[in-house]
mmCIF file of C-alpha atoms in Angstrom:
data_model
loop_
_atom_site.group_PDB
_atom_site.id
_atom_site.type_symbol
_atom_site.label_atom_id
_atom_site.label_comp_id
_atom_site.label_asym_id
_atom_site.label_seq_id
_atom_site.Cartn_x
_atom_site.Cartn_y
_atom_site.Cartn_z
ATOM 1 C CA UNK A 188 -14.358 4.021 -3.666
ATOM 2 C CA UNK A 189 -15.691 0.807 -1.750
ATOM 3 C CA UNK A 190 -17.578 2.537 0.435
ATOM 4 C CA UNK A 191 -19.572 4.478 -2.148
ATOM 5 C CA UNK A 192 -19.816 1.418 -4.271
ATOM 6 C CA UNK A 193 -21.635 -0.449 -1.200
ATOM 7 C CA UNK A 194 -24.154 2.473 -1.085
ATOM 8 C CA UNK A 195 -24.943 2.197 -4.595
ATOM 9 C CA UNK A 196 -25.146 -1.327 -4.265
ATOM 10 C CA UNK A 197 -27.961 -1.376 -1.790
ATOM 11 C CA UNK A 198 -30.066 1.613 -3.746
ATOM 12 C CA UNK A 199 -33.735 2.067 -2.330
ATOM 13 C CA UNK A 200 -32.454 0.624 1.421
ATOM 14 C CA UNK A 201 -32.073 2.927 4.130
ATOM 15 C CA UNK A 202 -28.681 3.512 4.827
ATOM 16 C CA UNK A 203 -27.623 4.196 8.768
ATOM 17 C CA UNK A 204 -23.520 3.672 10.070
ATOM 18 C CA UNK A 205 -24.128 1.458 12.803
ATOM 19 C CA UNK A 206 -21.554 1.708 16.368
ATOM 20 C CA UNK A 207 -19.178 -1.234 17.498
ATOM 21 C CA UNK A 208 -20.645 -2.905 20.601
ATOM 22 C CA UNK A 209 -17.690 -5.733 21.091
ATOM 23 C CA UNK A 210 -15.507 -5.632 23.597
ATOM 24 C CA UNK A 211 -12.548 -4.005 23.773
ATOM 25 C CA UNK A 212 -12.825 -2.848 20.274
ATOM 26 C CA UNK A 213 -11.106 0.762 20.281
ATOM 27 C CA UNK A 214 -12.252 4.119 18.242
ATOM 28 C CA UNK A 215 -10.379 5.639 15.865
ATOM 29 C CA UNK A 216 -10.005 9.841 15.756
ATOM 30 C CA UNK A 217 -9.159 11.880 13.259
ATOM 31 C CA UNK A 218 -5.905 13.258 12.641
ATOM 32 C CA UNK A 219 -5.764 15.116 9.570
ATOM 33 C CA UNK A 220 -8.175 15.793 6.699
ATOM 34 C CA UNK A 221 -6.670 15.999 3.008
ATOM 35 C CA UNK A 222 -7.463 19.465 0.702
ATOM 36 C CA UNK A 223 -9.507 17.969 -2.220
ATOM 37 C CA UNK A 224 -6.562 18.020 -4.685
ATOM 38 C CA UNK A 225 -4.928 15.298 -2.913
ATOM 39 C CA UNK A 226 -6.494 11.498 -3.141
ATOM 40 C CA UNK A 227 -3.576 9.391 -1.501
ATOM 41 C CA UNK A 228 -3.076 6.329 -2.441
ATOM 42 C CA UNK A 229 -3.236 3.386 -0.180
ATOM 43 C CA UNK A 230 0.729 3.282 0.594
ATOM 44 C CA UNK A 231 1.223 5.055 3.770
ATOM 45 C CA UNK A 232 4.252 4.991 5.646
ATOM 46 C CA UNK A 233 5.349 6.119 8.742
ATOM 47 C CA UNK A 234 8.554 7.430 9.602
ATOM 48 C CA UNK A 235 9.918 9.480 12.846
ATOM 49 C CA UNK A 236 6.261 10.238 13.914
ATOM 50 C CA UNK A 237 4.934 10.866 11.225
ATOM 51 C CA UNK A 238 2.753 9.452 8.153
ATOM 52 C CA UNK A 239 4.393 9.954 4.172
ATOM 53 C CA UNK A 240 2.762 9.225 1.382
ATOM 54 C CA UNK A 241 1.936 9.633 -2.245
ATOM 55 C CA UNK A 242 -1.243 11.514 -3.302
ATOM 56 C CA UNK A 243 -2.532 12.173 -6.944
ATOM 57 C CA UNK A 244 -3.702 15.551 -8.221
ATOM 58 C CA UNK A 245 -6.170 15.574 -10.927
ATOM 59 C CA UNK A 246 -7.251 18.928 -10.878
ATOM 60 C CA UNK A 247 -5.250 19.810 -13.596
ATOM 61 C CA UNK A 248 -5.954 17.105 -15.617
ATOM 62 C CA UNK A 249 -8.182 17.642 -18.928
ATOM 63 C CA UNK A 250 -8.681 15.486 -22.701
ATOM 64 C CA UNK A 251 -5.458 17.850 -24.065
ATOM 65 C CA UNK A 252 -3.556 17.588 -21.132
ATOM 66 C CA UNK A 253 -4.399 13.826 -19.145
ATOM 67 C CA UNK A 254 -1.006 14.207 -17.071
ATOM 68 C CA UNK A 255 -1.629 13.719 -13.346
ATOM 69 C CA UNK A 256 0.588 15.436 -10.818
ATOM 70 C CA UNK A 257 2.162 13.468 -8.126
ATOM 71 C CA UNK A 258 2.360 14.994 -4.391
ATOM 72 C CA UNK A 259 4.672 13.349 -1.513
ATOM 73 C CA UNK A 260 2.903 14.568 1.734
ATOM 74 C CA UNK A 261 3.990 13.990 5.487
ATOM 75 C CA UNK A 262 1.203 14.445 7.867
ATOM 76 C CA UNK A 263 3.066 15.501 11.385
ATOM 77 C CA UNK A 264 1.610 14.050 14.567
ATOM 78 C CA UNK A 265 -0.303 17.029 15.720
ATOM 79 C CA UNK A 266 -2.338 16.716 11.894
ATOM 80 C CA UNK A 267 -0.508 18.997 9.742
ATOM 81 C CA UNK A 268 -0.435 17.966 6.159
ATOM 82 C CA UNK A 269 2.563 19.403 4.212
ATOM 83 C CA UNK A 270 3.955 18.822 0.920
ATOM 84 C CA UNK A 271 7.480 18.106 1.414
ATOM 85 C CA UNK A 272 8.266 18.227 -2.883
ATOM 86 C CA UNK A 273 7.204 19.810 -5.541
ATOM 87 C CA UNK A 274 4.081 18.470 -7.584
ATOM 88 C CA UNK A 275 5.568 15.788 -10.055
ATOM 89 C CA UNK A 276 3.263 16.098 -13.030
ATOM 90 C CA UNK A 277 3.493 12.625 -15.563
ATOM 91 C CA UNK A 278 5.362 11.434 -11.842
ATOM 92 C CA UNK A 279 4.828 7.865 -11.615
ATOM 93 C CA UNK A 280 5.469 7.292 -7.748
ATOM 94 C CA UNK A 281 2.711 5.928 -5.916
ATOM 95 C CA UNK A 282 4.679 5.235 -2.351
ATOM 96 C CA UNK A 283 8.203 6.172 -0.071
ATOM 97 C CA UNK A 284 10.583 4.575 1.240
ATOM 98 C CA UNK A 285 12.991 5.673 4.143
ATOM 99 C CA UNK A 286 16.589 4.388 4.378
ATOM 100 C CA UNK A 287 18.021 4.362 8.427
ATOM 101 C CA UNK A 288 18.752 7.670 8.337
ATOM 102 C CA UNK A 289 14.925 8.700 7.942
ATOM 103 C CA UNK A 290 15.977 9.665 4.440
ATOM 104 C CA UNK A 291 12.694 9.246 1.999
ATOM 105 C CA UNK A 292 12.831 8.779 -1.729
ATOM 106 C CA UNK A 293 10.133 8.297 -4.234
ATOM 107 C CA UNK A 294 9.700 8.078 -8.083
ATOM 108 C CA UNK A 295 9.383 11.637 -9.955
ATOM 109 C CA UNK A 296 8.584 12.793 -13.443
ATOM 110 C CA UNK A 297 12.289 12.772 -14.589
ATOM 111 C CA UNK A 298 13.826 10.552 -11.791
ATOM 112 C CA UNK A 299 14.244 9.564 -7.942
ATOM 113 C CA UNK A 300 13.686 12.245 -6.079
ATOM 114 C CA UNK A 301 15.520 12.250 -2.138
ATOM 115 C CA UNK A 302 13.973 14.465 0.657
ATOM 116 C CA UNK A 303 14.012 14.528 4.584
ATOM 117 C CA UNK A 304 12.994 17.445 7.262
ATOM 118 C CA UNK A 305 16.268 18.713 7.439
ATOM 119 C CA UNK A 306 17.490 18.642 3.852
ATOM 120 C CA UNK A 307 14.672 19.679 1.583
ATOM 121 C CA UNK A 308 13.580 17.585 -1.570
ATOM 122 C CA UNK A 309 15.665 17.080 -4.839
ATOM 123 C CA UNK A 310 16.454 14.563 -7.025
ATOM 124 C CA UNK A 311 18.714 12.741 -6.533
ATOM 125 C CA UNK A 312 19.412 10.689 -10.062
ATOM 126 C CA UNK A 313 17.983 11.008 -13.249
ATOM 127 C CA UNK A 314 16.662 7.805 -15.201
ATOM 128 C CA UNK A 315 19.360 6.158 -16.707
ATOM 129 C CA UNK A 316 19.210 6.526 -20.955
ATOM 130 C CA UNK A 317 17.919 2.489 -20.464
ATOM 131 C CA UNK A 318 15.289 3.270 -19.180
ATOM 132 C CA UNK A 319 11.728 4.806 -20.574
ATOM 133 C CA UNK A 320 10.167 6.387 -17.728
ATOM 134 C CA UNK A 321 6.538 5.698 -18.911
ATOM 135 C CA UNK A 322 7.463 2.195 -18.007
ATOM 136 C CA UNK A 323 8.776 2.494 -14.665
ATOM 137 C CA UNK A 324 6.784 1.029 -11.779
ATOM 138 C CA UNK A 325 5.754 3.375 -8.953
ATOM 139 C CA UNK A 326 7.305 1.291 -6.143
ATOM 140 C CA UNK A 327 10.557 1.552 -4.784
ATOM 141 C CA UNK A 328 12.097 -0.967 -2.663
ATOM 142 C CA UNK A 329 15.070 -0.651 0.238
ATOM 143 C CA UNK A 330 17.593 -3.156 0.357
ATOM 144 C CA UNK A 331 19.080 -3.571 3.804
ATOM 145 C CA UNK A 332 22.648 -2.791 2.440
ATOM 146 C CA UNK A 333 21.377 0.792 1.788
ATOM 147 C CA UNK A 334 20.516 0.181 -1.755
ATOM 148 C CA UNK A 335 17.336 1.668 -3.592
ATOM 149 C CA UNK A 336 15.805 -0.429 -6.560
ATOM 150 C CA UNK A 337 13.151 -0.013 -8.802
ATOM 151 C CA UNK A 338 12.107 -1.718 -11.585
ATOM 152 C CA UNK A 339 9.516 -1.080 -15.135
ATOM 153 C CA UNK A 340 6.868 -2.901 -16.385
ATOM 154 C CA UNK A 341 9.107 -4.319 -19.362
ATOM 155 C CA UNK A 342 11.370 -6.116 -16.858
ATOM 156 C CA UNK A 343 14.182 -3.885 -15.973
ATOM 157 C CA UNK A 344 15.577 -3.902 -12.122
ATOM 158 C CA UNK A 345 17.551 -0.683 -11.604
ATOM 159 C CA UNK A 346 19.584 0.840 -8.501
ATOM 160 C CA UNK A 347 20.115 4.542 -7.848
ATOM 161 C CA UNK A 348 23.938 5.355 -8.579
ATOM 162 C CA UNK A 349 23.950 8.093 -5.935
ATOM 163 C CA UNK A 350 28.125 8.610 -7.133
ATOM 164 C CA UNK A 351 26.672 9.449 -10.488
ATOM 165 C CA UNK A 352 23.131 10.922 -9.967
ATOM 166 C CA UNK A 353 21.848 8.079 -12.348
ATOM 167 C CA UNK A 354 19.812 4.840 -12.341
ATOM 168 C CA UNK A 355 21.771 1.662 -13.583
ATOM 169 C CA UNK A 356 20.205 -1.492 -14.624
ATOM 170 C CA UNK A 357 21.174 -4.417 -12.579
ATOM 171 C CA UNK A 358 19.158 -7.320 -14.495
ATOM 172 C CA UNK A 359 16.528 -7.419 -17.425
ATOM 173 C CA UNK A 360 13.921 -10.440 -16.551
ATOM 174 C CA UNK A 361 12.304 -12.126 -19.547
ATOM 175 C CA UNK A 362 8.510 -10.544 -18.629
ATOM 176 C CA UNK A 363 5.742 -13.838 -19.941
ATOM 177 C CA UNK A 364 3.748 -13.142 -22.752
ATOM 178 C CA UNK A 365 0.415 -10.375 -22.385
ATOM 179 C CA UNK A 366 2.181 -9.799 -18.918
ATOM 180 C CA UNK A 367 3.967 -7.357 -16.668
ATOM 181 C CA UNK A 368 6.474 -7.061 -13.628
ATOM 182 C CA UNK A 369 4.541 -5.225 -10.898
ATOM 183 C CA UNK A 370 7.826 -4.870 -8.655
ATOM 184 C CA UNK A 371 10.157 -6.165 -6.158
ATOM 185 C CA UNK A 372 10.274 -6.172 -2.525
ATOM 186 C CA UNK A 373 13.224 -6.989 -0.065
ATOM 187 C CA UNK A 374 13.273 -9.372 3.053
ATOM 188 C CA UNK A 375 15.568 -9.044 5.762
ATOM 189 C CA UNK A 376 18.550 -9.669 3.908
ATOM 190 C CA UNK A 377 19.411 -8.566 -0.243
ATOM 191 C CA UNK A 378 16.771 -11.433 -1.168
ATOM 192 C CA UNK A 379 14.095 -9.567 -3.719
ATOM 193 C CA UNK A 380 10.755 -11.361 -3.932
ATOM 194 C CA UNK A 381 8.776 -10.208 -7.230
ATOM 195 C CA UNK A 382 5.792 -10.964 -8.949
ATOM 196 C CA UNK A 383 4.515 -10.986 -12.924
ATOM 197 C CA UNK A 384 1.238 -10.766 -13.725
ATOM 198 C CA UNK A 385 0.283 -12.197 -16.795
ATOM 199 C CA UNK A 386 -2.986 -13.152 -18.488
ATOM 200 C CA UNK A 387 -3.288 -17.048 -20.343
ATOM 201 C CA UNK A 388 -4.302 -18.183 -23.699
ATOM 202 C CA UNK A 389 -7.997 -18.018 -21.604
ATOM 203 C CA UNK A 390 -8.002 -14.370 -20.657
ATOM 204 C CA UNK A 391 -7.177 -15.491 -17.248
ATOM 205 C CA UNK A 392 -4.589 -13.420 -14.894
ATOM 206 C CA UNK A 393 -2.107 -15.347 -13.488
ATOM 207 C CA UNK A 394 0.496 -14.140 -10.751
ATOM 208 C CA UNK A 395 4.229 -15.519 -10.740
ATOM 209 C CA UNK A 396 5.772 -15.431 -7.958
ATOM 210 C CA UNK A 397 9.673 -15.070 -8.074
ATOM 211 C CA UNK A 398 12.944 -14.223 -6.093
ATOM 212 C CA UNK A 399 16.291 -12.750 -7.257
ATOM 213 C CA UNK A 400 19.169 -13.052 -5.127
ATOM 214 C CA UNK A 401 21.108 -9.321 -5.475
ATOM 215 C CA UNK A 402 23.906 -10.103 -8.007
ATOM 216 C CA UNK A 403 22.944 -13.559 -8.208
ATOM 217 C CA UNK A 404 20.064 -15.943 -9.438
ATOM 218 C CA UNK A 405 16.263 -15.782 -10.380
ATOM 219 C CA UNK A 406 13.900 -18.516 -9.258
ATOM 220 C CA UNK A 407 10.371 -18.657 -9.820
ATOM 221 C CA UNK A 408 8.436 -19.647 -6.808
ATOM 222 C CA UNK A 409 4.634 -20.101 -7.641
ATOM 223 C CA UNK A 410 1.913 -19.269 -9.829
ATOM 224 C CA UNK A 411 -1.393 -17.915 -8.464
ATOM 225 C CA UNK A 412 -5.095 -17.937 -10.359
ATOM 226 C CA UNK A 413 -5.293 -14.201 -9.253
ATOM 227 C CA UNK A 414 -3.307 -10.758 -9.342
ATOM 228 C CA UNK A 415 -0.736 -9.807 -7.018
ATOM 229 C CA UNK A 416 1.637 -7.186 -6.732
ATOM 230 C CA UNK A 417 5.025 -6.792 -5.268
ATOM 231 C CA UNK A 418 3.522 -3.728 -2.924
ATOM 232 C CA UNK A 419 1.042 -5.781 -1.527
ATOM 233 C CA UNK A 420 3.652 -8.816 -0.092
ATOM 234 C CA UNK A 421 4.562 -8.354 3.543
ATOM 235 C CA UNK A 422 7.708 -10.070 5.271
ATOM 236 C CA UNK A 423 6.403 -11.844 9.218
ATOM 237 C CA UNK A 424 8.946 -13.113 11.010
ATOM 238 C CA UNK A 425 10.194 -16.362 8.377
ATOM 239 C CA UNK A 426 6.913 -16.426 6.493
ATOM 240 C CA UNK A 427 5.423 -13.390 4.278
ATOM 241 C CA UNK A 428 1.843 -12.448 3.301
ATOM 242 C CA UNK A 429 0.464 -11.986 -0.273
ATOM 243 C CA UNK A 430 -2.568 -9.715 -0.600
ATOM 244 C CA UNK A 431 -5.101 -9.752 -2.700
ATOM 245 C CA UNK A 432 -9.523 -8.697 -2.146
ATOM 246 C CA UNK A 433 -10.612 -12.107 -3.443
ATOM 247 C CA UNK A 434 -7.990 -13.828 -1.033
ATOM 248 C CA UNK A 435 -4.887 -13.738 0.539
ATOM 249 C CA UNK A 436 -2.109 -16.368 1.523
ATOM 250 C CA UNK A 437 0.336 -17.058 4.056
ATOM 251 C CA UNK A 438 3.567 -18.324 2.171
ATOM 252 C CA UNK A 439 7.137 -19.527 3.181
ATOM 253 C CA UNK A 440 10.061 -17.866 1.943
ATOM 254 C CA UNK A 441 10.008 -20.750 -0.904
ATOM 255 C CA UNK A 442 6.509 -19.519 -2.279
ATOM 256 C CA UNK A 443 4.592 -22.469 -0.743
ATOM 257 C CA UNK A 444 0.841 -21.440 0.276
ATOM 258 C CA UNK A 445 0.897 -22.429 4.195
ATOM 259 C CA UNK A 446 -2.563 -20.954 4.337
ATOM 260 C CA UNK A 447 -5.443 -19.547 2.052
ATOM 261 C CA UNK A 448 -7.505 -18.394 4.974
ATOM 262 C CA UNK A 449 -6.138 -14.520 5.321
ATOM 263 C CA UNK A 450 -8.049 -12.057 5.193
ATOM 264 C CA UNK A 451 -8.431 -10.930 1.825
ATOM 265 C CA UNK A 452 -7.798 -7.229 1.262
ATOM 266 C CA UNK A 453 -6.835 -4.556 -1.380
ATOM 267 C CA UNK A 454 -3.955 -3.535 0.211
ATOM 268 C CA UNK A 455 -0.707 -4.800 1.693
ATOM 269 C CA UNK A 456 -1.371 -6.444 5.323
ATOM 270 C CA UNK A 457 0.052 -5.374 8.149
ATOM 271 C CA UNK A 458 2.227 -7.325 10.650
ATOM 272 C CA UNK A 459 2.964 -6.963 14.389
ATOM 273 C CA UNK A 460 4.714 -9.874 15.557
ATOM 274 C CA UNK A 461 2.555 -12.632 14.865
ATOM 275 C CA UNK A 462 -0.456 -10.903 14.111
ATOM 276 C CA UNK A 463 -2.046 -9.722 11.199
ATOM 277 C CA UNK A 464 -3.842 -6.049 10.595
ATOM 278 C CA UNK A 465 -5.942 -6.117 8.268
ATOM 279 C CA UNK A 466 -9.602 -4.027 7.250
ATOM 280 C CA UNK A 467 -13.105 -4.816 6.850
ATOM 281 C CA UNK A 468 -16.936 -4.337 6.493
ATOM 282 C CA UNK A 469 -19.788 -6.059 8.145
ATOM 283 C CA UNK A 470 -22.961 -5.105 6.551
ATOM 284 C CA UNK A 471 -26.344 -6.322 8.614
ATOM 285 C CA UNK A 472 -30.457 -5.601 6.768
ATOM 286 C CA UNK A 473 -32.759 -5.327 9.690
ATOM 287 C CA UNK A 474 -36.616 -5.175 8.474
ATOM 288 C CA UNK A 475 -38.035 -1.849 9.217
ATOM 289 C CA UNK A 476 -40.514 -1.378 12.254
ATOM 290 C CA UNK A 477 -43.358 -0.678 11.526
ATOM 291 C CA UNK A 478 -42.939 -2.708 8.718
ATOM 292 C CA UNK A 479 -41.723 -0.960 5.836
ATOM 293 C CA UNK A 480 -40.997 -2.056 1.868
ATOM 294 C CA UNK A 481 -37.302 -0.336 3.241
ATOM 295 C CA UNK A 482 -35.411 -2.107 6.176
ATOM 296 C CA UNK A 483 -32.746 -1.008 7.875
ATOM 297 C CA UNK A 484 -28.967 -1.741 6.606
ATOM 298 C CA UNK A 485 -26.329 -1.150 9.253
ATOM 299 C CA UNK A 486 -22.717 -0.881 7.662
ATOM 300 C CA UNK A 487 -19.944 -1.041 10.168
ATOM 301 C CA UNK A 488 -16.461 -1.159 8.886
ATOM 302 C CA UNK A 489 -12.966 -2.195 11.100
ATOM 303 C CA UNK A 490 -9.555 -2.720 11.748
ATOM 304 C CA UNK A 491 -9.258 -6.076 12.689
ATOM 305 C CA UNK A 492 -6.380 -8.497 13.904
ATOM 306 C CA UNK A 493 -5.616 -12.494 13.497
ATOM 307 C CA UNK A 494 -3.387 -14.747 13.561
ATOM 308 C CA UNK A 495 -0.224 -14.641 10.589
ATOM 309 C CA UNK A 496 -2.654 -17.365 8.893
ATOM 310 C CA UNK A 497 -5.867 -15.638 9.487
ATOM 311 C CA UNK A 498 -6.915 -17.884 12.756
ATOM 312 C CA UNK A 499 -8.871 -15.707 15.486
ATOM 313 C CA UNK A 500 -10.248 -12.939 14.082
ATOM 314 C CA UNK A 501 -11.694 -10.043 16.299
ATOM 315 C CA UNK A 502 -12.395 -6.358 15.803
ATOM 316 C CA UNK A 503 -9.353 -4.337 16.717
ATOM 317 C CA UNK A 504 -10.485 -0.479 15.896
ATOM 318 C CA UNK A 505 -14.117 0.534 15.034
ATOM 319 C CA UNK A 506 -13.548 2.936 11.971
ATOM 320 C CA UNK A 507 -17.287 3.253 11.542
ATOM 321 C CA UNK A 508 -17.762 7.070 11.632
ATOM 322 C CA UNK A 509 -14.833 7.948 8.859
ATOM 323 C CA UNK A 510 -16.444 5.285 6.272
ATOM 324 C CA UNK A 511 -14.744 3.471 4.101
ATOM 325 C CA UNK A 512 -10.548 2.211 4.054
ATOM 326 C CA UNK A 513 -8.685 3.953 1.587
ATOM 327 C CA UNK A 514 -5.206 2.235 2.694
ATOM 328 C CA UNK A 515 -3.045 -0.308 4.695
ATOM 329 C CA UNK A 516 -2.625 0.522 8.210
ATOM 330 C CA UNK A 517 0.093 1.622 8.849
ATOM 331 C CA UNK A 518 2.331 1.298 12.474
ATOM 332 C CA UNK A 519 3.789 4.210 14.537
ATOM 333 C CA UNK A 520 5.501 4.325 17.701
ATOM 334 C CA UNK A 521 4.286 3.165 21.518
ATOM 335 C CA UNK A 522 1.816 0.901 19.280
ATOM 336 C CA UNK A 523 -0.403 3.833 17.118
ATOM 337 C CA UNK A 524 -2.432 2.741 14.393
ATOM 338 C CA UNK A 525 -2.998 5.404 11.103
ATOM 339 C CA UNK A 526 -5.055 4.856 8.255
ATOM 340 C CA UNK A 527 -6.764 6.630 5.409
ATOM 341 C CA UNK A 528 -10.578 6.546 5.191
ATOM 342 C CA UNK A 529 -13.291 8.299 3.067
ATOM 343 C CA UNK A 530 -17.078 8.965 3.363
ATOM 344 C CA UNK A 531 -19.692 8.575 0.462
ATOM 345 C CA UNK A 532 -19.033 12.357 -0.302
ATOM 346 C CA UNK A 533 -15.346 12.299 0.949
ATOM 347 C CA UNK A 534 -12.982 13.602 1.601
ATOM 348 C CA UNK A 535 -10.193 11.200 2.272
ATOM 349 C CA UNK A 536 -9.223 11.488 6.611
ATOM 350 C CA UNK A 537 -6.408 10.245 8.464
ATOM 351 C CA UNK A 538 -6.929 8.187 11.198
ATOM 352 C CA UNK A 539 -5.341 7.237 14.315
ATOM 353 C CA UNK A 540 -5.797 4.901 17.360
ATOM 354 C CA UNK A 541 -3.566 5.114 20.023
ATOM 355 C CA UNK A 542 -1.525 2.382 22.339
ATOM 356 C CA UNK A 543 -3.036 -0.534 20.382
ATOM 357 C CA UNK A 544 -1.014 -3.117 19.736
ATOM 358 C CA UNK A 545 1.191 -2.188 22.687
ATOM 359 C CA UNK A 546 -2.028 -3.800 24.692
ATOM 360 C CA UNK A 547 -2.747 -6.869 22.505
#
């Protein structure tokens, strides 16, 4: 956990959670507050008013059995956290995805499991015989046309045969050498951007960037001195974003870097229209008064906003009180703001900030 790390980091300082004082900067509430079996990952969606994700369970976990359970969980708009599957133990999903229809699907232990309000969860194909599912990546992507992909680490891009409650393999990539495909994401239309991530004859990681036309071709794009997954690329209207917490770059939809001057983040950024969302710290060491061997360190963390190539950057949402950001933020209706935070001592929170980027 960031936050906790930053604590540790300045050990023997006093510690205090300073307050925003810019203007217009609004304060996120909380909506919801997990049960400690859940730690979410940083993939929240939302969906019909309400936030879905995936959250791992290790209280079941021990040196005979290291198998963590899986949980999808929808968090409703009035803060009720529900569990709309069963626990997927050895599941591999780490996200959702929603088709039109509001229909959600994620990755389970044995296959792709389908669930909405009205219908309950199942699932809905098993993996195909192809496939090993200790290899298969715990993103799943939507195609525009309706079609769900996934892919494994060994280079396999599968759709779910719904006809057949099975996964077929649509192409096998050639993964590089010591390296990896992290997954696939769709644009607007059935083009899949991907990356690899690989490490050199140096030890170094290196990041190919590629796209793959459905039914079509494979071109590789870019290469990038750092890691970067498929979940954390994010489409802007004929540019996308690549994310990573040493840097982050604007590209066009050919892979060229327009600009290296994002703001760098763990998770996938966030676009409205031509901004950016993304989250941050500021961390200020006042000296103590009366003088003291201990000063004062104020840590204030935000939601900020710039422009798509990180130009103009102002606090957005002070997040100060609920620590540190445990996710991308995520967009709702009449322009809400959600996100998942956590303390030194936890536990994770949902947050929310209303009517934001309807204003800005």
């Amino acid at each position: 956990m960031r936050f906790a790390l930053a604590i540790m980091a300045t050990a023997g300082l006093c510690l205090t959670l300073g307050t925003a004082s810019a203007r217009d900067v609004y304060t996120a509430k909380k909506l919801a507050t997990f049960p400690s079996d859940l730690t979410p990952t940083g993939l929240i969606t939302s969906n019909n008013d309400a936030i879905y994700g995936v959250a791992y369970d290790y209280s079941n976990t021990s040196d005979a059995n290291p198998a963590v359970t899986t949980w999808v969980y929808r968090v409703s708009k009035q803060g009720i956290i529900t569990r709309p599957c069963p626990g997927q133990t050895g599941g591999n999903g780490d996200s959702v995805v929603f088709d039109n229809r509001g229909t959600g699907y994620t990755v389970g232990a044995k296959g792709i499991l389908q669930f909405s309000d009205k219908a309950g969860c199942k699932q809905i194909a098993s993996f195909g015989p192809d496939l090993d599912p200790k290899t298969v990546n715990g993103m799943l992507t939507m195609a525009p046309s309706g079609v769900v992909l996934g892919t494994t680490r060994t280079g396999k891009l599968f759709f779910v045969d719904f006809p057949h409650g099975t996964t077929k393999t649509l192409q096998t990539f050639k993964v590089p050498a010591n390296g990896f495909l992290t997954g696939v994401a769709a644009d607007h239309g059935d083009l899949l951007y991907g990356t690899f991530v690989a490490s050199n004859a140096s030890g170094a990681v290196q990041t190919t960037l590629f796209t793959y036309q459905l039914g079509g071709q494979y071109k590789p794009l870019n290469v990038f001195d750092q890691t970067v997954y498929a979940d954390a690329l994010t489409f802007g209207p004929g540019q996308m974003l690549a994310a990573n917490n040493a840097g982050s770059y604007l590209l066009s939809p050919t892979g060229k870097v327009l600009s290296n001057s994002v703001p760098a983040q763990d998770y996938a950024l966030t676009v409205t229209g031509n901004h950016v969302l993304y989250t941050y710290q500021t961390t200020t060491v006042t000296p103590s008064n009366p003088p003291s061997p201990v000063p004062v360190v104020t840590v204030n963390t935000y939601i900020g906003q710039s422009g798509l190539d990180g130009s103009g950057r102002a606090a957005l949402v002070d997040t100060t009180a609920f620590g540190s950001a445990e996710s991308r933020v995520a967009t709702g209706s009449n322009g809400t703001l959600y996100l998942v935070m956590v303390g030194a001592s936890g536990p994770h929170e949902l947050v929310q900030v209303s009517d934001v980027t309807s204003g800005h």
